[in-house]
XYZ file of C-alpha atoms in Angstrom:
355
model
C 2.525 -10.447 8.566
C 1.336 -13.456 10.540
C -0.202 -16.505 8.896
C -3.508 -15.542 10.522
C -3.398 -12.131 8.826
C -2.529 -13.819 5.537
C -5.545 -16.125 5.693
C -7.850 -13.300 6.778
C -6.561 -11.216 3.869
C -7.571 -14.105 1.602
C -10.983 -14.172 3.271
C -11.398 -10.420 2.696
C -10.497 -10.863 -0.975
C -13.215 -13.492 -1.275
C -15.717 -11.325 0.603
C -15.212 -8.487 -1.866
C -16.623 -10.717 -4.588
C -20.026 -10.359 -2.925
C -22.476 -7.517 -3.572
C -21.398 -4.179 -2.128
C -25.018 -3.121 -1.554
C -27.047 -5.791 0.124
C -29.096 -6.150 3.294
C -26.382 -8.440 4.651
C -22.668 -7.743 5.104
C -19.972 -9.029 2.791
C -18.260 -11.989 4.468
C -15.434 -14.275 3.376
C -14.188 -17.590 4.742
C -11.038 -19.632 4.154
C -10.628 -23.226 5.414
C -7.045 -24.263 6.171
C -5.860 -27.814 6.832
C -3.441 -28.529 9.721
C -0.518 -28.534 7.246
C -1.374 -24.981 6.132
C -2.979 -25.873 2.812
C -6.128 -23.940 1.876
C -8.796 -26.578 1.252
C -11.852 -24.372 0.722
C -12.873 -20.761 0.201
C -16.240 -19.065 0.044
C -18.085 -15.774 0.250
C -21.612 -14.579 0.814
C -23.333 -13.831 -2.498
C -26.272 -11.851 -1.118
C -29.417 -12.107 0.975
C -30.942 -15.568 0.958
C -27.827 -17.343 -0.367
C -25.514 -19.655 1.616
C -23.212 -17.848 4.023
C -19.464 -17.716 3.447
C -18.715 -20.560 5.868
C -21.227 -22.857 4.166
C -19.796 -22.037 0.734
C -16.245 -22.755 1.938
C -17.334 -26.060 3.503
C -19.004 -27.083 0.244
C -15.786 -26.310 -1.636
C -13.679 -28.286 0.853
C -15.922 -31.323 1.083
C -14.537 -33.940 3.496
C -11.309 -31.999 3.875
C -13.110 -29.505 6.097
C -12.865 -31.968 9.002
C -10.058 -30.909 11.333
C -9.489 -27.629 9.439
C -9.336 -24.094 10.814
C -11.893 -21.621 9.479
C -10.698 -18.035 9.041
C -13.761 -15.800 8.788
C -14.012 -12.031 8.443
C -17.128 -11.877 10.681
C -18.109 -13.962 13.716
C -20.207 -16.940 12.558
C -23.903 -16.419 13.226
C -25.901 -18.490 15.662
C -29.445 -17.751 14.534
C -31.759 -19.242 11.923
C -32.879 -16.588 9.433
C -33.427 -17.172 5.729
C -30.574 -19.680 5.990
C -29.483 -21.998 8.820
C -26.863 -20.790 11.348
C -23.235 -20.941 10.240
C -22.201 -22.363 13.593
C -24.239 -25.503 12.937
C -22.635 -25.971 9.528
C -19.156 -25.611 11.018
C -19.916 -28.152 13.739
C -21.416 -30.668 11.318
C -18.372 -30.308 9.033
C -16.042 -31.155 11.918
C -14.054 -27.919 11.819
C -11.503 -27.956 14.652
C -10.916 -24.235 15.104
C -12.405 -20.890 14.090
C -10.586 -17.564 13.854
C -12.840 -14.576 13.207
C -11.965 -10.906 12.841
C -15.068 -8.842 13.658
C -17.515 -9.661 16.485
C -21.141 -9.931 15.365
C -22.767 -6.556 16.251
C -26.443 -7.513 15.930
C -28.220 -8.907 18.986
C -30.238 -11.417 16.942
C -27.193 -13.071 15.382
C -24.577 -12.848 18.121
C -23.427 -15.757 20.253
C -21.790 -17.825 17.536
C -18.342 -17.834 19.141
C -19.779 -18.899 22.484
C -21.763 -21.725 20.912
C -18.721 -23.057 19.077
C -16.622 -22.888 22.240
C -19.216 -24.846 24.212
C -19.122 -27.501 21.496
C -15.352 -27.913 21.904
C -14.162 -25.849 18.937
C -11.084 -23.682 19.547
C -12.218 -20.115 18.896
C -10.099 -16.965 18.590
C -11.048 -13.372 17.812
C -8.207 -11.779 15.834
C -8.497 -8.020 15.136
C -7.997 -7.352 11.434
C -8.341 -3.847 9.982
C -9.305 -4.917 6.459
C -12.087 -7.141 7.787
C -13.487 -4.323 9.865
C -13.330 -1.866 6.950
C -15.307 -4.390 4.918
C -18.293 -4.270 7.288
C -17.896 -0.850 8.924
C -20.900 0.713 7.184
C -23.054 -2.335 7.858
C -21.985 -2.542 11.507
C -22.675 1.154 12.024
C -26.135 0.841 10.472
C -26.818 -2.281 12.526
C -25.981 -0.390 15.708
C -28.230 2.533 14.689
C -31.063 0.348 13.453
C -31.136 2.412 10.235
C -28.667 3.861 7.691
C -26.033 6.329 8.830
C -27.059 9.809 7.617
C -24.627 12.558 6.630
C -26.162 15.992 6.081
C -24.092 17.905 3.535
C -24.294 21.705 3.449
C -22.527 24.069 1.056
C -23.073 27.651 2.137
C -21.721 31.140 2.481
C -19.831 32.520 5.455
C -23.083 34.015 6.749
C -24.994 30.737 6.484
C -26.851 31.105 3.171
C -27.289 28.397 0.552
C -28.702 30.712 -2.123
C -28.765 34.412 -2.945
C -31.889 36.568 -2.712
C -32.786 35.777 -6.346
C -32.525 32.042 -5.709
C -29.203 31.478 -7.462
C -27.005 28.937 -5.738
C -24.516 27.732 -8.378
C -21.848 27.888 -7.367
C -21.376 28.970 -3.767
C -18.676 26.414 -3.094
C -15.459 26.021 -5.080
C -14.623 23.425 -7.744
C -12.377 21.751 -5.175
C -15.254 21.412 -2.711
C -17.542 20.051 -5.397
C -14.949 17.422 -6.347
C -14.652 16.524 -2.677
C -18.424 16.137 -2.392
C -18.577 13.991 -5.530
C -16.014 11.646 -3.982
C -18.392 11.283 -1.040
C -21.314 10.616 -3.401
C -19.363 7.695 -4.825
C -18.753 6.420 -1.291
C -22.345 6.360 0.005
C -25.184 4.012 -0.853
C -27.894 6.638 -1.439
C -28.337 10.382 -1.997
C -31.564 11.920 -0.746
C -33.196 15.200 -1.843
C -36.696 16.588 -1.557
C -38.987 17.303 -4.475
C -38.436 21.024 -3.852
C -34.722 20.691 -4.613
C -35.408 18.319 -7.506
C -37.802 20.805 -9.126
C -35.796 23.955 -8.393
C -32.292 22.727 -9.292
C -32.988 19.805 -11.671
C -29.970 17.897 -10.293
C -28.556 14.691 -11.750
C -27.337 13.478 -8.325
C -24.590 11.420 -9.944
C -21.004 11.074 -8.749
C -18.755 12.761 -11.293
C -15.133 13.715 -11.910
C -14.123 17.402 -12.021
C -14.354 17.101 -15.821
C -17.972 16.007 -15.559
C -17.505 12.304 -16.331
C -19.608 9.884 -14.307
C -17.676 7.709 -11.880
C -17.889 3.926 -12.015
C -19.574 3.705 -8.606
C -22.927 5.447 -8.339
C -25.362 5.746 -5.406
C -29.068 5.097 -5.411
C -30.783 8.431 -6.102
C -33.761 9.174 -3.862
C -36.405 11.891 -4.105
C -38.698 12.475 -1.118
C -42.088 14.169 -1.485
C -45.414 13.871 -3.226
C -44.945 16.190 -6.212
C -44.249 14.653 -9.607
C -40.953 15.087 -11.418
C -41.180 16.595 -14.921
C -40.822 14.184 -17.824
C -37.595 15.896 -18.862
C -35.985 15.978 -15.406
C -32.327 14.956 -15.327
C -33.186 12.498 -12.574
C -35.218 10.473 -15.070
C -31.984 9.546 -16.818
C -28.531 8.606 -15.623
C -26.535 5.535 -14.661
C -28.260 4.567 -11.411
C -31.857 3.982 -10.312
C -34.107 6.712 -8.924
C -36.425 5.947 -6.049
C -39.333 8.387 -5.545
C -40.696 8.041 -2.003
C -44.013 9.834 -1.662
C -43.752 10.573 2.037
C -42.522 13.304 4.353
C -41.513 10.932 7.148
C -37.700 10.594 7.480
C -37.960 7.332 9.403
C -40.138 5.815 6.692
C -37.572 6.934 4.109
C -34.771 5.228 6.016
C -36.843 2.082 6.550
C -37.361 1.739 2.794
C -33.687 2.433 2.111
C -32.689 -0.386 4.456
C -34.786 -2.699 2.293
C -32.791 -1.482 -0.722
C -29.508 -2.373 0.989
C -28.511 1.203 1.876
C -26.330 1.613 4.940
C -24.999 5.112 4.273
C -27.127 8.050 3.171
C -26.042 11.489 1.988
C -28.681 14.128 2.642
C -28.335 16.823 -0.033
C -31.819 18.310 0.028
C -32.696 21.849 0.994
C -33.387 23.199 4.488
C -36.925 21.773 4.661
C -35.883 18.154 4.176
C -32.781 18.557 6.337
C -34.871 20.110 9.100
C -37.262 17.170 9.033
C -34.401 14.675 9.355
C -32.837 16.721 12.157
C -36.139 16.984 14.050
C -36.599 13.224 13.733
C -33.167 12.586 15.241
C -31.957 11.056 11.994
C -28.800 13.090 11.355
C -25.574 11.414 12.481
C -23.011 13.677 10.862
C -22.902 17.161 9.354
C -20.469 17.974 6.560
C -20.372 21.718 5.989
C -18.454 23.426 3.189
C -18.106 27.106 4.082
C -17.254 29.417 1.188
C -15.568 32.796 1.760
C -18.493 34.787 0.387
C -21.100 37.015 2.049
C -24.669 37.099 0.729
C -26.513 39.021 3.441
C -29.884 37.588 2.443
C -31.314 34.569 0.680
C -32.210 31.036 1.701
C -30.689 29.983 5.031
C -28.669 26.782 5.260
C -30.685 25.635 8.256
C -34.475 25.884 8.696
C -36.284 27.152 11.761
C -35.513 24.562 14.432
C -37.853 26.064 16.983
C -35.043 27.408 19.121
C -36.445 30.166 21.317
C -33.375 30.831 23.425
C -29.665 30.099 23.183
C -29.865 27.568 25.991
C -32.115 25.408 23.800
C -29.863 25.516 20.730
C -28.549 22.094 19.634
C -24.791 21.812 19.956
C -22.472 19.896 17.672
C -18.986 18.572 18.236
C -16.286 19.391 15.687
C -14.585 16.195 14.538
C -12.430 17.471 11.709
C -11.638 20.705 9.883
C -9.790 20.989 6.578
C -9.152 23.475 3.822
C -10.537 22.511 0.403
C -9.386 25.024 -2.180
C -10.571 28.430 -0.907
C -13.273 26.832 1.264
C -13.262 25.268 4.708
C -14.773 21.827 5.299
C -16.169 21.107 8.751
C -17.164 17.630 9.865
C -19.355 17.606 12.964
C -21.529 15.212 14.942
C -24.371 16.019 17.334
C -23.092 16.611 20.852
C -23.133 13.392 22.821
C -23.087 11.187 19.727
C -20.641 8.312 19.464
C -17.303 9.101 17.835
C -17.664 6.264 15.299
C -16.496 7.796 11.982
C -18.973 8.027 9.138
C -18.315 7.771 5.398
C -17.097 11.378 5.244
C -14.052 10.351 7.287
C -12.833 8.443 4.217
C -12.809 11.431 1.870
C -9.620 11.731 -0.197
C -6.860 13.562 1.640
C -6.486 16.257 -1.002
C -6.928 19.025 1.536
C -4.410 21.194 3.304
C -4.288 21.816 7.002
C -5.430 25.259 8.095
C -2.069 25.677 9.801
C 0.015 25.228 6.652
C -0.237 28.812 5.539
């Protein structure tokens, strides 16, 4: 491990002290004197608070002059709710800046160039832990909205419920545990009022034994119908947001304001079809159970496809066996290959070739 990696690891550790769900990314900064001594550390504490570089400079005081700043994300060059970090670094007399992840947003980019023009030695040093820290935020910044994963659990013939409406349980316990791990990974779970009324879900992330996990997503219900007073969604460990709209883009706009960068779409075919039609599905995670139903609710709504040539195509990214089921991870054809949150699911699956 190089000294640069060591200092960036320290910066990542500081960054993780910041809020995991915030409109801004988690960022850490470490100031190192020419003799290698750490003279200041800081992290971003949330929207509207001083950025990591400013916090580290405050901790270092006069010792920041001549130091090298190791930052997980390129210092910003724009004036938002707080002044630009580049200006703070220049005023503090920092001699060099090493950053790990280039700023992905057009409004804030240009910090490295500004520092270089001012005579500061600037280096971009790739660092996996720094990128992992902001991957969800960077992906959402590139999309201009949260990344949406549509999760489907269905039969081999594409049904999500039998003719009598029963749907528990099409998928296996192993698949359900896999899906709960994803729930704990995302910022928000979204269902429609139809699913909320028909299934009375809790939408919590739980262990196979039914215990709630420490990390819980924001639970979101979309639609105008009221939830019953005794609905399971009215209790539980995390907030519930009821959005009385049918517009997927409005839903995602509100979720951005709540700090959500990753969304798991678990509603029925109607809600999923609306998100698909709006171009707001980035990833499909399909659990296919080895069962045939023959009739019942389809996994996918009518998409208005009149002929095979008009059918939307998806690209298979990953396939795995989860208990008796098969898990398919797909993205719309032509979409970028940037992995979504489902790519980080626990590797408890077996390859299809093992048997």
